Every structure is written in structure tokens, then in C-alpha cells.
């Protein structure tokens, strides 16, 4: 074997051992199970019924503490989303209380309009922090702001399988992941043990209970179902144009493959003059 | 250009214009009739790809700038407004963010090609150094662009990288305060990064013009590394190189589209979807993948100042390789030992990139030090010595001969 | 990239024309550029004389027009045309998002949605100003005297002839709803001023009457009406 081949082999083995054996992150994080999502893959679409259920869970449970300040009521009627009608959106908006000023400049509350953004449950950051010591994060981009380490070589495969659902997988697992701390685990006061939260000590108490939210479409009213539905809704909230993106992507890929093919034969034809 | 040109415009207006500003003749001699070595492989397409990507970044950037607000309270929200409300905003944003990654991917292939085939050697030293300057400008531009999002990673990367300058003895802290425009990364920092991020791509474009000019003075290198000797060694740039480059650019765009449409956040970091919080540092601060090798080099040196020096030295050393490499033979095709050391160096670069994403502890630090040592040894030891001691393979007589065999 | 493609097609097309293929003499002023060379001029093509035609100097080429089979010519051209066409379609498609992004975005359109205004608090003779799509809207609760003045005028004598009845909703004569932007150069006229008991524009002196019609001054047209309708006797929806 040449010097190079021997050295390459040595480095590869060392690297592979390091990658596969050693811990991947500073804080230990358990990988959540990979779930099947309707919006995964090149032809993925959101399931409208699931998004509507997820919105219900958000509205009745999560919105008590978590804002979603970059999502507007009108987004609920846009294509590729939960598929509410304009009238339904106006009704949902009207239920919300929006802070505004009256004609004399004094702060007042008015009912929401479709153009309004989801109101925040707290007036400011400090008030949000006061409840559990940590401000509950805004949920507008949460599904894209959460992930877990995949390690080598799985992140390479992800490039080909188009696995982009780390966020929803993590969120769904976390919502179901509240358990009793194992023996010897030191849980600080006001903390809660969660299997999937990095470091296992989460400030948020278990938010979901069985039968907590009533579903109108007959879906199971279990924590498992609530977790999946709200995780899908959060993915839509973070990436509302996902369906349009994948559809346009298909058209662009076909176009580029045709163009590349034509260019290839053109190139061959032109170069035949000198070969 | 007085009088003679190879280019005879077809119509009266173009003839009139050509006499006054011979742009047509310039384009014709540089990109149509220009003699190009006939044996170039697809690695030579990356120069054109880079020019294309610069155009893409500038156009998508200008269009994004119509909707972005460079203020700490509004920046993150304005980017989200682009993603949600602006017509095709999500497409423009993903094109720009992934475009930067494709830009760096292409520049690394382009640079590796240059080192492998000895494109930095006489008479292309200035061409190579202009390239290093373009690379440095790209790194600055990319860094500032990432900060503009004002996510957690934007803010903390800005803090870490600007803090590097505090390692400079004496004036370090003053320089950092000057860069920040305050006592920490804040609104003044964001605003000036926006201004410079808009400016630098045009500076890059200017240096690219010089780069192409320097290239056309010497002519392209080619996989054999030997000079053009006769007409039959070359073909006209148009249509030969044009269609070949066009084909490969379409293939490159397929890869680009794969990222933009199907895995647009694969290369990014999830933490950058959390609005910047100066009070909370993320568990790990990691730059984008194209800076990871240098991040690894920085962290492998235990001393702060020496780490910063090593970081900058790892890029500046590139400018000296026309003189560090003493070999008379250009192309690694005919340099069997150099070829092996080169591939080891490529593995070291990739290894450093992977290590840059890891926490600097345990075996990761040891490996980083080994790879960093080899990275510098390749330039400072291998290149000078091999030129003296290496036994090179015999070179072909001409480019045509290498392509067509001895009967050419 | 598209330019290069177009250049390639142009380069291919002009092969037969010879105009750009004469070898140059060196340009002293631009000696930085290498002397362009005629590519592979005397080589015989592997495909024989049909493509070899492209590589002969213009003088010789004229003689062997007949050696190119027309089928070969069409096949070659079809590929180039197809590639060029697909490339052009791609270039045009690329322009769509770049131009579309400048149109009002979804939040702007949402902010420009119709608004409802309650007319009950507006007293007799009062003019209020609200904003719709960032434009000022005048809402004038006209008195009997204002209405009479507006209706009495000889319409033909007006600079912009328009009957008052055309400027109010049927059965709601007392309500005048106008876009409050002077039709001269865009200033906001001042209410209850001027000789005609309507509005006076301070910028260049245009004067509007109790129907918002231009009477005196440089403005060419009457104050325009926004789209609006009565959802009840005391509420209108603008937009």
C-alpha cells in the first residue's frame, strides 16, 4: 500500500471511531423517534384536518403562555394551510382581544380583525418570565428552531431522504416525554423531568392531559394525538409556504433536468467537430 | 482600442458604436474567439459558476434589501415577513442563503483545482493572489450577511468573531469597541454590517474583473500544466467552452435547486430561528459549514492570540504558495508524491471542517491539532521540499498530444 | 448564464457568415489580450466533410454548400433551437419572482382591507377624516343648507361637470364621502374653508364646494369618491 493509502485508512478509521463512539453534543440529548408526517418528502402536503386540530390545541392550551406574534389570523385562510374560510377566520379573529388605543389615546381592548397578528398572552418579556423563571418562547418559528444531533453518517443520508422534520419530531416527543426522573437524578426545584429535553430539566410543566381538548372530527383525544397535531400546526406556522415550495421545486427540477439534457447533447454535438 | 479589431459588427448602428466604445470587440476577443485549451475538464467550469453565483447573490440580495429592516427590534421580524408575506419572499430568501453555501462550495472546488494543477505558478501568481483577496472578501461578506438575520447564532457569531480582535496586544479592545460602535454587539453593529454587506459584493465584482483580466493575460492553465504551443492546442471559447460550461452550470443548478426547494434549512443552524437574546448564550456557537475548518484551527491553539494568528495565517499562507512551491512541474498529474500529499491535505481540510462542528474537548482537540499541523506543513514544508526532491513523471510534448495521442 | 447561452447560439449561427472569423492583426492598444486564434482551422472533422465545412476558411466554404445534407443541418439546428428555447423559457421564468416581489405583499394588502366607520357620532355639519389604504377619507355630514347649495349649482358651468346626485348614495344625501387628496398635486385640502363652504387647498389655492367639486384654482378634477357602501343607516364600509 502506498504511504497515502495507509495514512488515509488510518485517518478514516480514527475519524469513524470518533464519530460513532463519542458523544455528539455537550448536553446529552436523547434522539426522538422519527414519526411519519404528511408534509415530509418531495411531495409532502399539510393535512388540513390535522392543522385545524393542531390550531385548536394551540389556542386552548399553548396560547395561554406562548405567543405566536408573526402569524396572523388571515394566514389561517391562505392556501397550503389549515384551510379555514374567510368567514371562519373573521370569527376566530373576533374572539381575540387586541390591545389598542381609543380615540383619546388611552389603552383599550378591541376584538381582533383578520389582519391582526396573534396577540401575546403577556404584556412584555418580564411578565412572561415571571411565571416559570424562563419566558415561554414565541412559537412562530419554533418548529424550525428545534432539532437534535443526527451524527455521521445519518446527516449525509438526510440530504438524500430530505429529512427536515427534526423540529416536529422533537416537539411531539417532548410533549409526550414527561416522566419520573430516574433514581439519582438531581431535579432542581420548579424543574420537571423530560426525557427529550437536553439536560432533562425543563421549566414548562406537562401541558397536555388526556381528553383535554375536544376534537370535532372524531380524532382520538389522546396526548399522543394532541402532540402530533400541535407539532404539525407548529410546522405550518414556521413554514406556511411548504406546499408551494415543494410544488415549484418539482417543476424546477424537471425543467433543469430537461435543460441539462439538452445542453449535454448540444455540447456533444458542438464538440464532435474537434474530437 | 484603436483601429483594428477581430470583431466586425453586423449592422450600421453597432459599427458606429464600436468605433466609440469597443465593448463588442472586447467581449468578442475575451469570450468568443478567445483561445481556450482543448483539454480542460469540468473542474474548469467552476470559474464561470462562481461568476454566475455572484450574480445570483447580488440580484437576490438587492431584492431582499427592498424588504429588510436593519434594526435590532425589527430585523428578525422583517426576515420572517419576507418569508411569509412578500410575494415569492420565501424563494428569494432561500435562494440567497443557500446561494451563499453554493458559492463557497464552488470556490473550494475552484481553489482545490488551482492547487492540484499548479494554476498558481508562474505566470499566474497575481491571478492567484487576486483569488485569495476575493476569497477573503467573500468570507467577510458571508459573515456579515449571516449576522443580519439577527437570530441567536447571528448575534453570538458576531460577538465571538469581533472579540477575536481583542487578542491584538494593546489596541485590541479599542479596535473591538470601534467595530461594535458600542460596548457590545448591538444596533450600531447591525447597521454597519448591513452597509458593508451591501458594498462588498460590488468590491468582489471589481476584483473579479481584475481576476479575469489577469487570467486572460496568461491564458488558462490546463490539466497537463504545459503551455499552449500551437493553434491546435486550443479551441474558440464560444461555442466550445460556452456550451460545456452551460451544461455543467445546469447540473450545478440542479444541486442548488435540491437544497433550495427540498432541504433549505439543512445547511443552516436551528438556533438562528430563535430571535437574538444578548442574555442567553446557546449551548454551542458554530459558524456555517464553510468556516468550520478555520474555526477548528482557531480552537486547536491553546493561546488566544496565537489561535487568532493561526486563523489568519491559514488563509494568508495561500497567497505565498506561488513561491513556496519550488517544483518546475505544474500539474499534480505528473507529480506522484505531490498528488498523495495533496489528497491528504484535502482530507485534513474536510477533517478540520468536521472537527469545527464539535466541542473542543478530548480527542477532537488532539485531531484538530494534528490536522492543523499537517495543513501548515503541506504549505511550509511539503511544497518547498518536494520541488527539490520529487521525481516527476515525463510530461507530454503538447496539449494536443495529451488529448489525441502521439499522432496529433 | 443565459447570456452565455445566447452568445453560444449566436456564435454557432454566425459560423457560416465569416464576419467574425478573420484572423486579426494584433491591436497595439490592447496588447494585454492574447491574439485570438482561428480554432482548429485545417483539421478534417471525424464526421467527414459535412461538419468539416465549418472549419474551412470562408473562401473555400462557398464551394461546398452541397456537401451538407439538409437532414443533418435540420437535426443540428433543431437541437440548438430546442436548447435555446428551453433556456429562454427558464430565463423568463426566473424574472417572475424578481418582478412579483415588488408588488404589495400580503400584509400590505391585508392592511388595506375594507374598514367600517360608524356615522352616529358625526354631528350635523361636521367633517371627519379617517384613513383607508393610507389615504385620507373625508366624511361630511351635510346640513340642509349644504345640500341645497350643492344641488342648486348649474352643472354645465363647473370646471369638472358632475351633478351632486352622482356624488352621494341614493337616500343618503346628507353623507358625502370623498378621498381627501387635492387633484392638483396631492396636498390635503382644509375643511370648512374657501368661498364655497367646502374645502380650500393651501398649496396652490384650489377651492372645492359642498359636494367636493372643484370651483376655482388649478385642480383639474373634483375630489374623487372611494368605493363605499352603507351597511346600515349609521354605518358605512369603505373599500
Coordinates of C-alpha atoms in Angstrom, one line a residue, chain B residues 155-397:
Chain B
X155 CA -25.7 37.6 17.4
X156 CA -23.3 35.2 19.1
X157 CA -21.2 34.6 16.0
X158 CA -20.8 38.4 15.7
X159 CA -19.8 38.5 19.3
X160 CA -17.2 35.7 19.0
X161 CA -15.7 36.8 15.7
X162 CA -15.4 40.5 16.6
X163 CA -13.9 39.5 20.0
X164 CA -11.1 37.8 18.1
X165 CA -9.6 41.3 17.6
X166 CA -9.3 41.8 21.3
X167 CA -6.4 39.3 21.1
X168 CA -4.3 42.0 19.5
X169 CA -2.0 43.3 22.2
X170 CA -2.5 46.9 23.3
X171 CA -5.0 48.3 20.8
X172 CA -7.2 45.1 20.7
X173 CA -10.0 46.3 23.0
X174 CA -10.1 49.7 21.3
X175 CA -10.5 48.0 17.9
X176 CA -13.3 45.8 19.1
X177 CA -15.2 48.8 20.6
X178 CA -14.6 50.6 17.3
X179 CA -16.0 47.6 15.4
X180 CA -19.0 47.3 17.6
X181 CA -19.8 51.0 17.8
X182 CA -20.8 50.4 21.4
X183 CA -19.9 48.3 24.4
X184 CA -21.3 45.1 22.9
X185 CA -22.7 43.9 19.6
X186 CA -25.8 45.9 19.1
X187 CA -27.8 48.2 16.8
X188 CA -24.8 50.2 15.5
X189 CA -23.0 46.9 14.7
X190 CA -26.0 45.6 12.8
X191 CA -26.4 48.8 10.8
X192 CA -22.8 49.0 9.7
X193 CA -22.7 45.3 8.8
X194 CA -25.7 45.9 6.6
X195 CA -24.0 48.8 4.9
X196 CA -20.8 46.8 4.3
X197 CA -22.6 43.6 3.3
X198 CA -24.3 45.6 0.5
X199 CA -21.0 47.2 -0.5
X200 CA -18.5 44.3 -0.5
X201 CA -20.1 42.2 -3.3
X202 CA -19.5 45.1 -5.7
X203 CA -15.9 45.2 -4.5
X204 CA -15.8 41.5 -5.2
X205 CA -17.1 42.1 -8.6
X206 CA -14.4 44.6 -9.3
X207 CA -11.7 42.3 -8.1
X208 CA -13.3 39.5 -10.2
X209 CA -12.9 41.8 -13.3
X210 CA -9.1 42.1 -12.4
X211 CA -9.0 38.3 -11.8
X212 CA -10.4 37.6 -15.3
X213 CA -8.2 40.2 -16.9
X214 CA -5.1 38.6 -15.2
X215 CA -6.3 35.2 -16.4
X216 CA -6.6 36.4 -20.0
X217 CA -3.1 37.8 -20.0
X218 CA -1.6 34.4 -19.2
X219 CA -4.3 32.2 -20.7
X220 CA -6.0 29.3 -18.9
X221 CA -3.9 26.6 -17.3
X222 CA -4.9 23.1 -18.3
X223 CA -4.8 19.6 -16.7
X224 CA -1.3 18.8 -18.2
X225 CA 0.1 22.1 -16.8
X226 CA 2.0 22.6 -20.0
X227 CA 1.7 25.8 -22.0
X228 CA -0.2 26.3 -25.2
X229 CA 2.3 25.7 -28.0
X230 CA 0.2 25.8 -31.2
X231 CA -3.2 26.7 -32.5
X232 CA -4.4 23.1 -32.5
X233 CA -3.9 23.0 -28.7
X234 CA -6.9 25.4 -28.4
X235 CA -10.5 25.9 -29.4
X236 CA -12.5 29.0 -29.5
X237 CA -14.2 29.9 -26.2
X238 CA -17.5 30.2 -27.9
X239 CA -19.1 27.8 -28.7
X240 CA -16.8 25.1 -27.2
X241 CA -16.2 26.3 -23.6
X242 CA -19.6 28.1 -23.6
X243 CA -21.7 25.0 -24.2
X244 CA -19.6 22.9 -22.0
X245 CA -19.8 25.4 -19.1
X246 CA -23.5 25.9 -19.8
X247 CA -24.1 22.1 -19.4
X248 CA -22.3 21.9 -16.2
X249 CA -23.9 25.0 -14.8
X250 CA -27.3 23.4 -15.4
X251 CA -26.1 20.4 -13.4
X252 CA -24.8 22.7 -10.7
X253 CA -28.2 24.4 -10.7
X254 CA -29.9 21.0 -10.1
X255 CA -27.8 20.6 -6.9
X256 CA -28.7 24.2 -5.9
X257 CA -32.4 23.6 -6.6
X258 CA -32.3 20.5 -4.5
X259 CA -31.2 22.5 -1.5
X260 CA -33.4 25.5 -2.1
X261 CA -36.7 23.6 -2.7
X262 CA -36.3 20.4 -0.6
X263 CA -33.8 20.8 2.2
X264 CA -33.5 24.6 2.5
X265 CA -32.5 24.6 6.2
X266 CA -30.2 21.6 6.1
X267 CA -27.0 23.7 6.0
X268 CA -28.3 26.2 8.5
X269 CA -28.4 26.1 12.2
X270 CA -31.7 25.7 14.0
X271 CA -30.7 28.2 16.7
X272 CA -30.8 31.0 14.1
X273 CA -34.6 30.7 14.1
X274 CA -34.6 32.0 17.7
X275 CA -34.5 35.8 17.9
X276 CA -31.2 37.1 19.2
X277 CA -31.1 37.2 23.0
X278 CA -28.0 39.0 24.4
X279 CA -28.6 37.5 27.8
X280 CA -28.6 33.8 26.8
X281 CA -25.7 32.1 25.0
X282 CA -26.6 29.0 23.0
X283 CA -25.2 25.6 24.1
X284 CA -22.8 25.6 21.1
X285 CA -21.8 28.5 18.9
X286 CA -21.0 27.2 15.4
X287 CA -20.4 29.1 12.2
X288 CA -21.8 28.0 8.9
X289 CA -20.0 24.9 7.4
X290 CA -17.7 26.9 5.1
X291 CA -16.0 28.5 8.0
X292 CA -15.7 25.3 10.1
X293 CA -12.1 24.4 9.1
X294 CA -10.8 27.8 10.2
X295 CA -12.9 27.6 13.4
X296 CA -11.2 24.3 14.1
X297 CA -7.7 25.8 13.5
X298 CA -8.6 28.7 15.8
X299 CA -9.6 26.5 18.6
X300 CA -6.8 24.0 18.3
X301 CA -4.2 26.5 19.5
X302 CA -4.5 26.9 23.3
X303 CA -3.2 30.5 23.3
X304 CA -5.8 33.2 22.3
X305 CA -3.5 35.4 20.3
X306 CA -1.7 32.5 18.7
X307 CA -5.1 31.0 17.8
X308 CA -6.1 34.2 16.0
X309 CA -2.8 34.4 14.3
X310 CA -3.1 30.8 13.1
X311 CA -6.6 31.5 11.8
X312 CA -5.5 34.4 9.7
X313 CA -2.2 32.7 8.7
X314 CA -4.1 29.7 7.4
X315 CA -5.7 32.0 4.7
X316 CA -2.8 34.3 4.2
X317 CA -0.4 31.4 3.6
X318 CA -2.3 30.7 0.4
X319 CA -1.1 33.9 -1.1
X320 CA 2.5 32.7 -0.8
X321 CA 2.2 29.3 -2.4
X322 CA 3.4 30.5 -5.9
X323 CA 6.8 30.9 -4.1
X324 CA 6.5 28.2 -1.5
X325 CA 6.1 25.5 -4.2
X326 CA 9.5 25.1 -5.8
X327 CA 8.6 22.5 -8.4
X328 CA 9.1 23.2 -12.0
X329 CA 6.2 20.9 -13.0
X330 CA 2.8 22.5 -12.6
X331 CA 0.2 19.7 -12.7
X332 CA -0.1 17.1 -10.0
X333 CA -0.9 14.6 -12.8
X334 CA 2.8 14.3 -13.3
X335 CA 3.8 14.7 -9.6
X336 CA 3.0 11.4 -7.9
X337 CA 4.3 12.3 -4.5
X338 CA 2.7 15.8 -4.5
X339 CA -0.6 14.1 -5.5
X340 CA -0.6 12.0 -2.4
X341 CA 0.3 14.8 -0.1
X342 CA -2.4 16.9 -1.8
X343 CA -5.2 14.4 -1.2
X344 CA -4.0 14.1 2.4
X345 CA -4.3 17.8 2.7
X346 CA -7.9 17.7 1.3
X347 CA -8.7 15.1 3.9
X348 CA -7.2 17.4 6.5
X349 CA -9.4 20.2 5.3
X350 CA -12.5 18.1 5.4
X351 CA -11.5 16.7 8.8
X352 CA -10.9 20.2 10.2
X353 CA -14.4 21.1 8.9
X354 CA -15.9 18.2 10.8
X355 CA -13.9 19.0 13.9
X356 CA -15.0 22.6 13.8
X357 CA -18.6 21.4 14.5
X358 CA -17.6 19.5 17.6
X359 CA -16.9 20.7 21.1
X360 CA -13.2 21.4 21.6
X361 CA -12.5 18.6 24.1
X362 CA -10.9 15.2 24.3
X363 CA -9.9 13.5 21.0
X364 CA -11.4 16.3 19.0
X365 CA -8.7 18.7 20.2
X366 CA -6.0 16.2 19.5
X367 CA -7.2 15.5 16.0
X368 CA -7.6 19.3 15.3
X369 CA -4.0 19.8 16.3
X370 CA -2.8 17.0 14.1
X371 CA -4.8 18.2 11.1
X372 CA -3.8 21.9 11.7
X373 CA -0.2 20.9 11.9
X374 CA -0.5 19.0 8.6
X375 CA -2.4 21.9 7.0
X376 CA 0.5 24.2 7.6
X377 CA 3.2 21.6 6.9
X378 CA 1.7 21.0 3.5
X379 CA 2.4 24.6 2.5
X380 CA 5.5 25.3 4.6
X381 CA 7.4 22.0 4.4
X382 CA 6.0 19.7 1.7
X383 CA 5.7 22.3 -1.1
X384 CA 9.2 23.7 -0.8
X385 CA 10.9 20.3 -0.3
X386 CA 9.0 18.3 -2.9
X387 CA 10.1 20.6 -5.7
X388 CA 13.6 19.7 -4.9
X389 CA 13.4 16.0 -4.2
X390 CA 10.4 14.7 -6.2
X391 CA 10.9 12.6 -9.2
X392 CA 8.2 13.8 -11.7
X393 CA 6.6 11.8 -14.5
X394 CA 7.6 12.7 -18.0
X395 CA 5.4 15.5 -19.4
X396 CA 3.6 15.1 -22.8
X397 CA 5.0 17.1 -25.7

